[in-house]
Amino acid sequence: MSIVKINVLTVPEEQRETLEKRFTNRAGTVDGSDGFEWFELLRPVEGTDTYLVYTRWRAEEDFQNWMSGMGQAAHRGGPQEGAAGGSPQGERPKPASTDSTLWTFEVVQQAGPKQG
């Protein structure tokens, strides 16, 4: 079965809009990657400053391949971020989060709505 990667980001309130705009500007950069299955950016509703970036992959190898290619460029402010209005002199924009942790899970059971 699939694997899930959850990037746990601590984002101060004044940086929330910046973070969400960066993800909007990078929309579609992961979708065509081999083995990619799903993406969600989860905004905290109350009581926390933690965003969750949820991705699901066919296998760990697919995630690692993406990270060593397009993922690496996206996380260091590559072409996608530059096109979104990154720093004028091509400098890496300041991170919107103050902390980041990556969790990994194997999908052992899953269910969707019943059809019928």
Rosetta silent file (secondary structure, phi, psi, omega in degrees, C-alpha in Angstrom):
SEQUENCE: MSIVKINVLTVPEEQRETLEKRFTNRAGTVDGSDGFEWFELLRPVEGTDTYLVYTRWRAEEDFQNWMSGMGQAAHRGGPQEGAAGGSPQGERPKPASTDSTLWTFEVVQQAGPKQG
SCORE:     score description
SCORE:     0.000 S_00000001
   1 L     0.000  177.799 -175.350    0.000    0.000    0.000 S_00000001
   2 L   -70.628  168.133  169.766    0.862    3.676   -0.152 S_00000001
   3 E  -119.070  151.672  179.515    2.982    5.787    2.163 S_00000001
   4 E  -117.764  134.839  173.411    1.983    9.139    3.625 S_00000001
   5 E  -115.043  126.075  177.193    4.348   12.027    4.294 S_00000001
   6 E  -120.526  115.097  176.061    3.127   14.759    6.621 S_00000001
   7 E   -92.144  117.505 -177.576    5.257   17.860    6.891 S_00000001
   8 E   -95.849  112.767 -175.130    4.409   19.559   10.199 S_00000001
   9 E  -113.160  126.736  172.659    5.053   23.292    9.886 S_00000001
  10 E   -88.661  118.142 -173.900    4.995   25.814   12.711 S_00000001
  11 L  -127.628  113.356  176.165    3.770   29.044   11.098 S_00000001
  12 L   -60.158  149.736 -175.980    3.350   32.305   13.036 S_00000001
  13 H   -52.183  -39.180 -177.990    0.031   34.033   12.345 S_00000001
  14 H   -70.973   -9.870  179.886    1.703   36.870   10.431 S_00000001
  15 H  -106.758   -2.691 -176.233    3.247   34.335    8.003 S_00000001
  16 H   -58.925  -47.895 -179.208    0.119   32.262    7.262 S_00000001
  17 H   -61.273  -40.637  178.358   -0.865   34.213    4.151 S_00000001
  18 H   -60.540  -47.651 -179.951    2.704   34.001    2.833 S_00000001
  19 H   -59.497  -48.640 -177.304    2.807   30.226    3.316 S_00000001
  20 H   -64.280  -38.212  176.822   -0.549   29.677    1.632 S_00000001
  21 H   -64.227  -40.371  179.039    0.390   31.912   -1.326 S_00000001
  22 H   -61.751  -41.921  177.768    3.631   29.985   -1.813 S_00000001
  23 H   -67.626  -39.273  177.353    1.724   26.707   -1.985 S_00000001
  24 H   -60.987  -42.623 -179.060   -0.834   28.244   -4.361 S_00000001
  25 H   -70.042  -21.105  177.793    1.970   29.475   -6.624 S_00000001
  26 L   -98.400    4.067 -177.738    3.544   26.012   -6.659 S_00000001
  27 L   -51.867  134.026  177.579    0.242   24.243   -7.358 S_00000001
  28 L    91.965   -9.058 -177.182    0.698   21.447   -9.849 S_00000001
  29 L   -73.344  -21.184 -179.771    4.452   20.993   -9.371 S_00000001
  30 L  -102.587  -22.729 -170.821    4.028   17.637   -7.639 S_00000001
  31 L   -54.870  -37.083 -176.827    0.891   16.370   -9.427 S_00000001
  32 L   -89.756    3.285 -177.445    2.671   14.845  -12.424 S_00000001
  33 L   -71.126  139.282  179.073    5.380   13.124  -10.396 S_00000001
  34 L   -59.055  126.662  177.290    5.669    9.367  -10.783 S_00000001
  35 L    88.862   -7.013  178.483    4.023    7.652   -7.827 S_00000001
  36 E   -70.743  136.300 -179.128    2.269   10.777   -6.522 S_00000001
  37 E  -121.959  -33.089 -174.583   -1.255   10.052   -5.275 S_00000001
  38 E  -164.276  150.798  175.965   -2.584   12.970   -3.183 S_00000001
  39 E  -140.437  140.697  169.994   -1.824   16.401   -1.685 S_00000001
  40 E  -148.007  136.735  170.093   -3.551   18.527    0.962 S_00000001
  41 E  -104.623  118.642 -175.289   -2.466   21.682    2.786 S_00000001
  42 E  -106.196  117.879  179.803   -4.260   21.715    6.147 S_00000001
  43 L   -89.948  135.701  177.119   -4.721   25.089    7.890 S_00000001
  44 L   -67.016  143.316 -179.298   -5.147   25.102   11.681 S_00000001
  45 L   -94.286  -45.297  179.404   -8.585   26.230   12.823 S_00000001
  46 L  -159.919  149.917  171.621   -7.954   27.064   16.457 S_00000001
  47 L    79.443    4.671  179.394   -5.510   26.579   19.290 S_00000001
  48 L  -154.303  158.366  174.823   -2.365   25.912   17.238 S_00000001
  49 L  -112.812   26.911 -175.465    0.007   27.510   14.761 S_00000001
  50 E  -103.597  119.420  171.017    0.750   24.169   13.078 S_00000001
  51 E   -92.972  150.788  173.913   -0.014   23.545    9.404 S_00000001
  52 E  -119.034  129.695  174.723    0.067   20.012    8.007 S_00000001
  53 E  -107.830  108.996 -173.575    1.225   19.300    4.449 S_00000001
  54 E  -102.597  123.145  170.951   -0.171   15.873    3.551 S_00000001
  55 E  -130.265  145.466  176.619    1.116   13.926    0.556 S_00000001
  56 E  -121.289  137.618 -175.294    0.491   10.297   -0.344 S_00000001
  57 E  -129.683  152.036  177.602    2.855    8.290   -2.545 S_00000001
  58 L   -60.833  -40.094 -177.611    2.792    4.858   -4.134 S_00000001
  59 L  -156.476  159.506  177.791    6.129    4.007   -2.452 S_00000001
  60 H   -55.480  -40.099 -179.656    8.973    5.574   -0.452 S_00000001
  61 H   -58.679  -39.240  178.777   11.158    5.412   -3.560 S_00000001
  62 H   -64.030  -42.852  177.270    8.712    7.645   -5.467 S_00000001
  63 H   -62.589  -45.634 -178.896    8.823   10.266   -2.701 S_00000001
  64 H   -62.952  -39.332  177.282   12.630   10.131   -2.564 S_00000001
  65 H   -62.771  -41.971  177.590   12.848   10.529   -6.355 S_00000001
  66 H   -64.904  -44.473 -179.285   10.593   13.591   -6.192 S_00000001
  67 H   -61.805  -36.252 -177.598   12.586   15.066   -3.285 S_00000001
  68 H   -79.847   -9.177  179.022   15.888   14.661   -5.124 S_00000001
  69 H  -116.779 -102.840 -176.115   14.473   16.412   -8.208 S_00000001
  70 H   -62.850  -35.880 -179.947   11.496   18.764   -8.291 S_00000001
  71 H   -63.739  -39.144  179.102   10.964   18.658   -4.532 S_00000001
  72 H   -64.084  -43.737  178.634   14.479   19.851   -3.865 S_00000001
  73 H   -63.195  -43.233 -178.545   14.029   22.800   -6.243 S_00000001
  74 H   -64.736  -39.121 -176.760   10.666   23.713   -4.691 S_00000001
  75 H   -78.954  -14.176  176.143   12.012   23.607   -1.132 S_00000001
  76 L  -109.582   16.834  175.662   14.987   25.826   -1.858 S_00000001
  77 L    79.539   42.378 -178.476   12.969   28.404   -3.775 S_00000001
  78 L   -70.439 -157.770 -173.083   13.549   27.067   -7.273 S_00000001
  79 H   -54.937  -36.533 -178.556   11.904   28.163  -10.509 S_00000001
  80 H   -62.772  -44.391 -177.584    8.372   27.739   -9.214 S_00000001
  81 H   -72.672  -37.429  178.104    8.951   30.103   -6.320 S_00000001
  82 H   -60.559  -40.445  178.634   10.915   32.571   -8.400 S_00000001
  83 H   -66.356  -21.529 -178.550    8.030   32.833  -10.822 S_00000001
  84 L   -86.450    5.567  178.747    5.805   33.582   -7.863 S_00000001
  85 L    93.603   42.724  176.476    7.690   36.734   -7.062 S_00000001
  86 L   -63.061 -160.120 -177.154   10.529   35.508   -4.887 S_00000001
  87 L   -64.923  139.613 -174.799   13.317   37.818   -3.899 S_00000001
  88 L   -58.833  -34.700 -179.086   14.226   40.449   -6.534 S_00000001
  89 L   -93.454   15.963  179.859   17.916   39.536   -6.704 S_00000001
  90 L    78.363   11.272  177.496   17.203   35.814   -6.889 S_00000001
  91 L   -73.667  154.666  178.497   17.905   35.355   -3.181 S_00000001
  92 L   -69.271  129.483  178.516   16.060   32.620   -1.371 S_00000001
  93 L   -66.216  152.029  178.486   12.906   34.013    0.282 S_00000001
  94 L   -63.293  135.336  178.685   12.694   33.850    4.063 S_00000001
  95 L   -59.588  143.818  177.133   10.879   30.684    5.229 S_00000001
  96 L   -80.940  -22.889 -179.321    7.275   31.231    6.325 S_00000001
  97 L  -100.026  154.283  177.658    7.600   28.525    8.986 S_00000001
  98 L  -100.297  -11.200  179.259    9.754   28.615   12.088 S_00000001
  99 E  -157.346  152.256 -179.712    9.986   24.832   12.442 S_00000001
 100 E  -148.177  134.629  176.056    9.407   21.757   10.298 S_00000001
 101 E  -133.690  137.891  178.667    9.150   18.043   11.064 S_00000001
 102 E  -106.793  121.829  175.829    8.506   15.249    8.551 S_00000001
 103 E  -103.193  146.058  177.129    6.355   12.307    9.616 S_00000001
 104 E  -127.602  134.284  179.206    6.097    9.100    7.581 S_00000001
 105 E  -134.681  149.426  168.728    3.281    6.542    7.760 S_00000001
 106 E   -96.132  138.785  175.517    2.348    3.395    5.856 S_00000001
 107 L   -81.741  117.206  179.399   -1.284    3.111    4.820 S_00000001
 108 L  -107.388  -21.270  173.770   -2.525   -0.155    6.300 S_00000001
 109 L  -148.250  148.306  174.323   -6.264    0.442    5.888 S_00000001
 110 L  -152.061  155.993  179.494   -8.313    2.909    3.918 S_00000001
 111 L  -150.941  152.041  174.193  -11.966    3.519    3.111 S_00000001
 112 L  -128.939  178.716  178.665  -13.969    5.948    1.075 S_00000001
 113 L   -60.159  144.177  177.304  -17.652    6.762    0.838 S_00000001
 114 L   -73.371  136.089  176.881  -19.884    3.865   -0.146 S_00000001
 115 L   -89.901  138.720  175.881  -21.242    4.102   -3.669 S_00000001
 116 L   152.718    0.000    0.000  -24.836    3.256   -4.141 S_00000001
